[in-house]
mmCIF file of C-alpha atoms in Angstrom:
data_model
loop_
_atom_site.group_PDB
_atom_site.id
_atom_site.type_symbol
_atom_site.label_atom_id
_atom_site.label_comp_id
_atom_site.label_asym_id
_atom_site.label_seq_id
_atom_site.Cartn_x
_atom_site.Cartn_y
_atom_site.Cartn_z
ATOM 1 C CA UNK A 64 107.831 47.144 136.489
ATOM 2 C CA UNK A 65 111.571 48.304 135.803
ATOM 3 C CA UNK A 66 112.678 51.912 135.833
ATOM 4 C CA UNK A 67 110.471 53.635 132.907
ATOM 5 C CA UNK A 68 112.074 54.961 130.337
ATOM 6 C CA UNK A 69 112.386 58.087 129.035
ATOM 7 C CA UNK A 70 110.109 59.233 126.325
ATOM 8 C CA UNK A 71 111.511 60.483 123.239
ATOM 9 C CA UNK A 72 111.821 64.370 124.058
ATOM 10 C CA UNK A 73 113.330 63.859 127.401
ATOM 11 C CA UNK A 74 116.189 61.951 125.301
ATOM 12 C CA UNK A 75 116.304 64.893 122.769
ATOM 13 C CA UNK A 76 116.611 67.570 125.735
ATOM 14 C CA UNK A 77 119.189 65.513 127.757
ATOM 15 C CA UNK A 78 120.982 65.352 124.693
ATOM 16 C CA UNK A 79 121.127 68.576 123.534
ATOM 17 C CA UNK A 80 121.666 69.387 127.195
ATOM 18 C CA UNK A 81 125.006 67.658 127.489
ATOM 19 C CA UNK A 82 126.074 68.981 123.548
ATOM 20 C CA UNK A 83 125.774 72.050 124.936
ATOM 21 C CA UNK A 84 127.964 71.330 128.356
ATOM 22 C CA UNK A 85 130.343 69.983 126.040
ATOM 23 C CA UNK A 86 130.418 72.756 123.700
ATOM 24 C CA UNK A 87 130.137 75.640 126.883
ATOM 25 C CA UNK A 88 133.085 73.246 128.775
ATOM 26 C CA UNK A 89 135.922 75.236 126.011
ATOM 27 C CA UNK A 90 133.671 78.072 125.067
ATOM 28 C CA UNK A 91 133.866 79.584 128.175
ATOM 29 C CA UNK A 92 137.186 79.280 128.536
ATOM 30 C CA UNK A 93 140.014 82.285 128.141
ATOM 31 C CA UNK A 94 141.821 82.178 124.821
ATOM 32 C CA UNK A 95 145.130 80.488 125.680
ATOM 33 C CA UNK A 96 148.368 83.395 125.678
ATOM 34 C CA UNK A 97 149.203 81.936 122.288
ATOM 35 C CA UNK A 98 146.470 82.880 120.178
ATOM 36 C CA UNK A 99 146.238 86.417 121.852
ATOM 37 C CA UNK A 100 149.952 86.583 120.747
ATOM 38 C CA UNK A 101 149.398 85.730 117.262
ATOM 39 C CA UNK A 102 146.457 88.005 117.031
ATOM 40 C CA UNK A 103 148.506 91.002 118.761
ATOM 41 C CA UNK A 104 151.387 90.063 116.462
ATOM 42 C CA UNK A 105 148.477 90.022 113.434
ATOM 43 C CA UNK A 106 147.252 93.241 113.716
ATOM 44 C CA UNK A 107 150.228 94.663 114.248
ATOM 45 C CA UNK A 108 151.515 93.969 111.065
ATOM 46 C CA UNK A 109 148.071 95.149 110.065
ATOM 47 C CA UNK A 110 148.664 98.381 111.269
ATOM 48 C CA UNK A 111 152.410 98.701 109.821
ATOM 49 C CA UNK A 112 150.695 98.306 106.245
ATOM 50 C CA UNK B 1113 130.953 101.699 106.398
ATOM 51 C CA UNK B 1114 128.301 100.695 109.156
ATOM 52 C CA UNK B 1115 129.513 97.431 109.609
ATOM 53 C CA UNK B 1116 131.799 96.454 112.057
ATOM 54 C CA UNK B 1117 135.684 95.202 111.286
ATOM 55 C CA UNK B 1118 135.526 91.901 110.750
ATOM 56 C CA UNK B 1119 138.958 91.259 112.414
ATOM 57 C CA UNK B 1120 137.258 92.514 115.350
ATOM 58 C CA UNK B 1121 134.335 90.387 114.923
ATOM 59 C CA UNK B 1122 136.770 87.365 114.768
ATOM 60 C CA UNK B 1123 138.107 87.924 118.187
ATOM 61 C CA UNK B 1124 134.734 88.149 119.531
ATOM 62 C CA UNK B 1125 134.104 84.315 118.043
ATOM 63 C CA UNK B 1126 137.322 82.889 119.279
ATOM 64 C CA UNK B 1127 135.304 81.095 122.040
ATOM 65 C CA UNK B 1128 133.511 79.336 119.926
ATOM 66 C CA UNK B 1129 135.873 78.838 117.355
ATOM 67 C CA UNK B 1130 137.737 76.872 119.759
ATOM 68 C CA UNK B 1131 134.643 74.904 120.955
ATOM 69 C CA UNK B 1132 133.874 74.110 117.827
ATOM 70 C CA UNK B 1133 137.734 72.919 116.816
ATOM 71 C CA UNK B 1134 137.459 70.774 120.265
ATOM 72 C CA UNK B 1135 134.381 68.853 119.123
ATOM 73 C CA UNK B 1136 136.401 68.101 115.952
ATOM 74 C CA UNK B 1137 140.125 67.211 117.269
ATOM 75 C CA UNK B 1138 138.630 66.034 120.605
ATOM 76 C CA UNK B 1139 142.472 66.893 121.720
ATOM 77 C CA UNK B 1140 142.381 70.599 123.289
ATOM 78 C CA UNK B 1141 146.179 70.661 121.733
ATOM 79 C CA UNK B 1142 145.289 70.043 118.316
ATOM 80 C CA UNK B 1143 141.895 72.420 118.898
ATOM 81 C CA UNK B 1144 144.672 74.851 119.775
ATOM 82 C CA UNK B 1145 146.780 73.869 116.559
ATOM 83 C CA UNK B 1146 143.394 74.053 114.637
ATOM 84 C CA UNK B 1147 142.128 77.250 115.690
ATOM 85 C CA UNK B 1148 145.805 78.924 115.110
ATOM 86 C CA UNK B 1149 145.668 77.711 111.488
ATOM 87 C CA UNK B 1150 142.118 78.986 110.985
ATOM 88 C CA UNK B 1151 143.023 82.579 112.350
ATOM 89 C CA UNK B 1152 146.346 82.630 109.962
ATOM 90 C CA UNK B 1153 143.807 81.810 107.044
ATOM 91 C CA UNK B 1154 141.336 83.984 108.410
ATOM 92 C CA UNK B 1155 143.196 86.885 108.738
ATOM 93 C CA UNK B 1156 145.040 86.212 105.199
ATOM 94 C CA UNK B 1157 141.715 86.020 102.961
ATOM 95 C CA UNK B 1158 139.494 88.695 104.474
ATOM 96 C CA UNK B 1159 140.246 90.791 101.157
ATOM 97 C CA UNK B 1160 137.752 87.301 100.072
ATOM 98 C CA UNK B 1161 135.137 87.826 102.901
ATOM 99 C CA UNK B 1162 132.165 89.965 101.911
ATOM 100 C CA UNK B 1163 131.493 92.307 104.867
ATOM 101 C CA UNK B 1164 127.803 91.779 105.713
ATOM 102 C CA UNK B 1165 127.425 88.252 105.344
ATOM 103 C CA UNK B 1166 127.886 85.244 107.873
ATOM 104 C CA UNK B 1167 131.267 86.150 109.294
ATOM 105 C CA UNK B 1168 130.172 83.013 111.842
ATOM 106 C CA UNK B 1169 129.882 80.621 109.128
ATOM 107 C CA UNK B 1170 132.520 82.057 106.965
ATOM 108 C CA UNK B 1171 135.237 81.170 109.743
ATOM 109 C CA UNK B 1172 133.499 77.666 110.573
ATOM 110 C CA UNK B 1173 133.797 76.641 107.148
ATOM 111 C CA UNK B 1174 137.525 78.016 107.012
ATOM 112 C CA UNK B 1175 138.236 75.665 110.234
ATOM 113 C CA UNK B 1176 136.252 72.616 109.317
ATOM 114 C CA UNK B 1177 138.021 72.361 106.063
ATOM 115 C CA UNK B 1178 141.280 73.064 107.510
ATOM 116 C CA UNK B 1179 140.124 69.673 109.969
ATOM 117 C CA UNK B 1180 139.265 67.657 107.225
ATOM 118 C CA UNK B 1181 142.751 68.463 104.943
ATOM 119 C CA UNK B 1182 144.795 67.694 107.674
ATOM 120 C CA UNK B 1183 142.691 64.677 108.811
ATOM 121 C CA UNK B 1184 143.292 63.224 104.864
ATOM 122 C CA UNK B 1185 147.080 63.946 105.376
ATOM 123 C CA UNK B 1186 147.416 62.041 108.500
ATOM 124 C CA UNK B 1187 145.037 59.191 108.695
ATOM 125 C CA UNK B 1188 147.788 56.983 107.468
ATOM 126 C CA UNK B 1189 149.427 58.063 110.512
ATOM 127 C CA UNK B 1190 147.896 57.799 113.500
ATOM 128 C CA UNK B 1191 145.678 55.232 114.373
ATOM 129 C CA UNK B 1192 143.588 56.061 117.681
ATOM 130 C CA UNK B 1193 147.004 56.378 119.246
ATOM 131 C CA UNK B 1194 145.726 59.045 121.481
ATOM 132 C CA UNK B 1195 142.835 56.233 123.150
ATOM 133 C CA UNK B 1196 139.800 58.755 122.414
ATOM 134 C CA UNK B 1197 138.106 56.149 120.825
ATOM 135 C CA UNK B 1198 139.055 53.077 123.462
ATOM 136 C CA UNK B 1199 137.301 54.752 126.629
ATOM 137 C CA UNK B 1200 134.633 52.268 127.715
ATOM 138 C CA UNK B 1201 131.536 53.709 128.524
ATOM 139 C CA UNK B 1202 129.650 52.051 132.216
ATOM 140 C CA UNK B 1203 127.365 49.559 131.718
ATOM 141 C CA UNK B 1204 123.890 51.411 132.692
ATOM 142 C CA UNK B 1205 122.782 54.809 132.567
ATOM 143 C CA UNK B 1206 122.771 56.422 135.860
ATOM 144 C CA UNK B 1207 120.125 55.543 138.235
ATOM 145 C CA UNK B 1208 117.941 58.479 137.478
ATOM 146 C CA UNK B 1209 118.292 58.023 133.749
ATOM 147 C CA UNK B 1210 120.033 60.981 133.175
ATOM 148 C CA UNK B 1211 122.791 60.981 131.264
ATOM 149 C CA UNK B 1212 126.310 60.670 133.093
ATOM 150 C CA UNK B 1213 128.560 63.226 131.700
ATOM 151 C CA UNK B 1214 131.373 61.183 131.479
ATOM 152 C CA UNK B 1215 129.497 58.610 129.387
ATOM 153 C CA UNK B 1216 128.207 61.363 127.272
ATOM 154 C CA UNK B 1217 131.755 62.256 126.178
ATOM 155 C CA UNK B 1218 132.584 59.206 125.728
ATOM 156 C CA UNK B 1219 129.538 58.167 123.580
ATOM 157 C CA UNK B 1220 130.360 61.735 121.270
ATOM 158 C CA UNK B 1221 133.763 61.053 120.735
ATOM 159 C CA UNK B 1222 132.733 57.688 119.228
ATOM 160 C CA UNK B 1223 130.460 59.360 116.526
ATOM 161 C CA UNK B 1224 131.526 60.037 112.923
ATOM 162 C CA UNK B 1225 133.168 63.930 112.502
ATOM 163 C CA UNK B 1226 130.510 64.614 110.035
ATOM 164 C CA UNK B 1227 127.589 63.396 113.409
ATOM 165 C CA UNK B 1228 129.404 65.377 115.745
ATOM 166 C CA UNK B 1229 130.021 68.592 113.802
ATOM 167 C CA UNK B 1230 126.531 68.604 113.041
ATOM 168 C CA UNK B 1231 125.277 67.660 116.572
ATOM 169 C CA UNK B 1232 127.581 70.972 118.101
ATOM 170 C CA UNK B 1233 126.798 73.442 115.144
ATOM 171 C CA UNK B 1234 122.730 72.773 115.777
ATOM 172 C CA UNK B 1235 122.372 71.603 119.012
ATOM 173 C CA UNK B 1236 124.952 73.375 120.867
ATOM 174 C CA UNK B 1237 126.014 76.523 118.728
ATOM 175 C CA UNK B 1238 122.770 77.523 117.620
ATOM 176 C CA UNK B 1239 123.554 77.372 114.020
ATOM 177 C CA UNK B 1240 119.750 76.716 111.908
ATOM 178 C CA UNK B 1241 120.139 73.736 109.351
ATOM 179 C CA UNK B 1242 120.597 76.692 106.746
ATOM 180 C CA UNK B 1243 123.374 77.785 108.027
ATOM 181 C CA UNK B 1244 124.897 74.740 109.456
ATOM 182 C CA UNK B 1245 124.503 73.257 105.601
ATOM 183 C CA UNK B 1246 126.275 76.281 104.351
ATOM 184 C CA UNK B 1247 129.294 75.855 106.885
ATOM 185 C CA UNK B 1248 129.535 72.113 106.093
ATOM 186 C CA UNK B 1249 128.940 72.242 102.485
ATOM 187 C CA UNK B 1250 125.862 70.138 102.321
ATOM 188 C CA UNK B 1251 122.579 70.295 101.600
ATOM 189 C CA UNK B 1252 119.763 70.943 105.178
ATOM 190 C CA UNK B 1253 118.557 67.769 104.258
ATOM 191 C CA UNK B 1254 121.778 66.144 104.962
ATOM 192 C CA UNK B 1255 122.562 67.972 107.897
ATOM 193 C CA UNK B 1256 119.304 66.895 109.566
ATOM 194 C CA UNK B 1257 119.494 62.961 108.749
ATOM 195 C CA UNK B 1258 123.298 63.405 110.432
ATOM 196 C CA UNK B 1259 121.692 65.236 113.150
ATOM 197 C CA UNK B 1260 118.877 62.477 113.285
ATOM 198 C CA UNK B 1261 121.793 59.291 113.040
ATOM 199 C CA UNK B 1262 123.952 61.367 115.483
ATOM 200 C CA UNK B 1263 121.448 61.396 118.475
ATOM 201 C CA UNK B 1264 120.411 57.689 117.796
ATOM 202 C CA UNK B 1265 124.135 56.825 118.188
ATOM 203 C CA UNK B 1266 124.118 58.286 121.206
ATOM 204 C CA UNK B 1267 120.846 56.517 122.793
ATOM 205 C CA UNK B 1268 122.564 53.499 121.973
ATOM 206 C CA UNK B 1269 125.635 54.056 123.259
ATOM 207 C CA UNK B 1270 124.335 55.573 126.637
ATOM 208 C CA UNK B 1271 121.747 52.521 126.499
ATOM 209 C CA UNK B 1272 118.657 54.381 126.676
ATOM 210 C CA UNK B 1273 115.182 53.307 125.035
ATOM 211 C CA UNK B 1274 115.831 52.870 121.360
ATOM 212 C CA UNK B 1275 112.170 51.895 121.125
ATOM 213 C CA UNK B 1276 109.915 55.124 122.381
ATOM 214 C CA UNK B 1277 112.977 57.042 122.769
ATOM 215 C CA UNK B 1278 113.853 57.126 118.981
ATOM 216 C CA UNK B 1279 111.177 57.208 116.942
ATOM 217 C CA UNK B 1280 112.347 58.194 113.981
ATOM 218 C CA UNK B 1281 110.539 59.610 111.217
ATOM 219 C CA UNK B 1282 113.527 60.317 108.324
ATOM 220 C CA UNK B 1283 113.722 57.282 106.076
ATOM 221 C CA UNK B 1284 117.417 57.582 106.111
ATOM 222 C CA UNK B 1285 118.024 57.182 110.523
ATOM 223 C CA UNK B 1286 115.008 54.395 109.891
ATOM 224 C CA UNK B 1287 117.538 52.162 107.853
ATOM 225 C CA UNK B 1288 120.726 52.956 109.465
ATOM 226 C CA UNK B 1289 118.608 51.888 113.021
ATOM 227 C CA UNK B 1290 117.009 48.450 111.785
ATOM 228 C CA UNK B 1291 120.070 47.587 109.794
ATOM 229 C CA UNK B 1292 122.113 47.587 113.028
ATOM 230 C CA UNK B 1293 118.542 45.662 114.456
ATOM 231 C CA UNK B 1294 117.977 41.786 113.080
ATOM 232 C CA UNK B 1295 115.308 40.290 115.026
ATOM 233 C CA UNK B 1296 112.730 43.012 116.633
ATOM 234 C CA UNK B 1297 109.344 42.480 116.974
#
């Protein structure tokens, strides 16, 4: 017999598995200096208003 | 006022925000570019956004169309010069039939932007169908026969069991799967 495959719901899960990795991979990265910068800048000009 | 500034709220969803624009762009300098564009919109129309309601979805929808704008002004432009879509995946899944994360990417950045922003929003963002229709503009229907197409794609491409693996049940995935299938028994 060859490897078995994997049934249905073991595709679903490793799939939504590695969606998430890919998803978690920039999510749980720190906001790059830019964007801070624009928001400081932002709400700044919020507060002069 | 019990509700909390949504400007504040905003920065709490950056994260996200930018792993959503990354599943989109699939370039983390246009994600950047993307996200930057969103916040300037954002933070320009939140006289528009009703404080209460899906702040989440509100800015998703704000980035996604932003994606799909700029996407119509340069597809005339650039033409896979960046070689996201000319990776070649291995030949096999990995010995213990678990997906190789490499070959995942690869397989995701080959689906359609309309399979992967579904794929992230549900299966990675926890968005429900309601809400993920909302952000993309379509009805739950739609977002689940994406969804459905989306992971079939991506048992293909990884070379996993088509057979057990996707049994699918919407009528839509069913002809999009024996379409690409001529002589099965």
């Amino acid at each position: 017999m060859a490897t078995p495959q994997p049934d249905k719901e073991t595709v679903q899960k490793q799939i939504d598995d590695n969606l998430r990795k890919i998803f978690d991979e920039t999510a749980n990265q720190p906001i790059p200096d830019q964007l801070s910068q624009l928001l400081q800048q932002l709400r700044e000009q919020e507060t002069r208003k | 006022m019990s509700h909390p500034d949504p400007r504040e709220e905003l920065i709490a969803l950056l994260p996200s925000l930018r792993a959503f624009a990354m599943s989109l762009t699939r370039q983390p300098a246009a994600a950047d570019d993307l996200v930057q564009d969103t916040v300037l919109k954002a933070w320009s129309n939140f006289d528009k956004f009703q404080v209460g309601t899906n702040l989440r979805a509100w800015l998703f929808t704000i980035l996604r169309n932003t994606y799909y704008s700029d996407r119509r002004k340069k597809v005339r432009e650039v033409e896979d010069g960046d070689g996201v879509l000319t990776a070649q995946l291995s030949e096999k899944p990995a010995h213990d039939g678990r997906l190789a994360m490499r070959d995942f990417r690869v397989a995701f950045n080959q689906l359609t932007d309309e399979q992967r922003e579904a794929l992230i929003l549900v299966g990675a963002s926890g968005f429900s169908y309601e809400e993920a229709a909302e952000t993309c503009n379509c009805a739950v229907g739609t977002i689940k026969s994406r969804i459905n197409r989306g992971r079939a794609r991506l048992a293909e491409l990884m070379h996993l069991s088509e057979n057990e693996a996707m049994e699918m049940t919407d009528p839509a995935t069913m002809a999009v799967i024996s379409a690409g299938r001529t002589a099965t028994a």
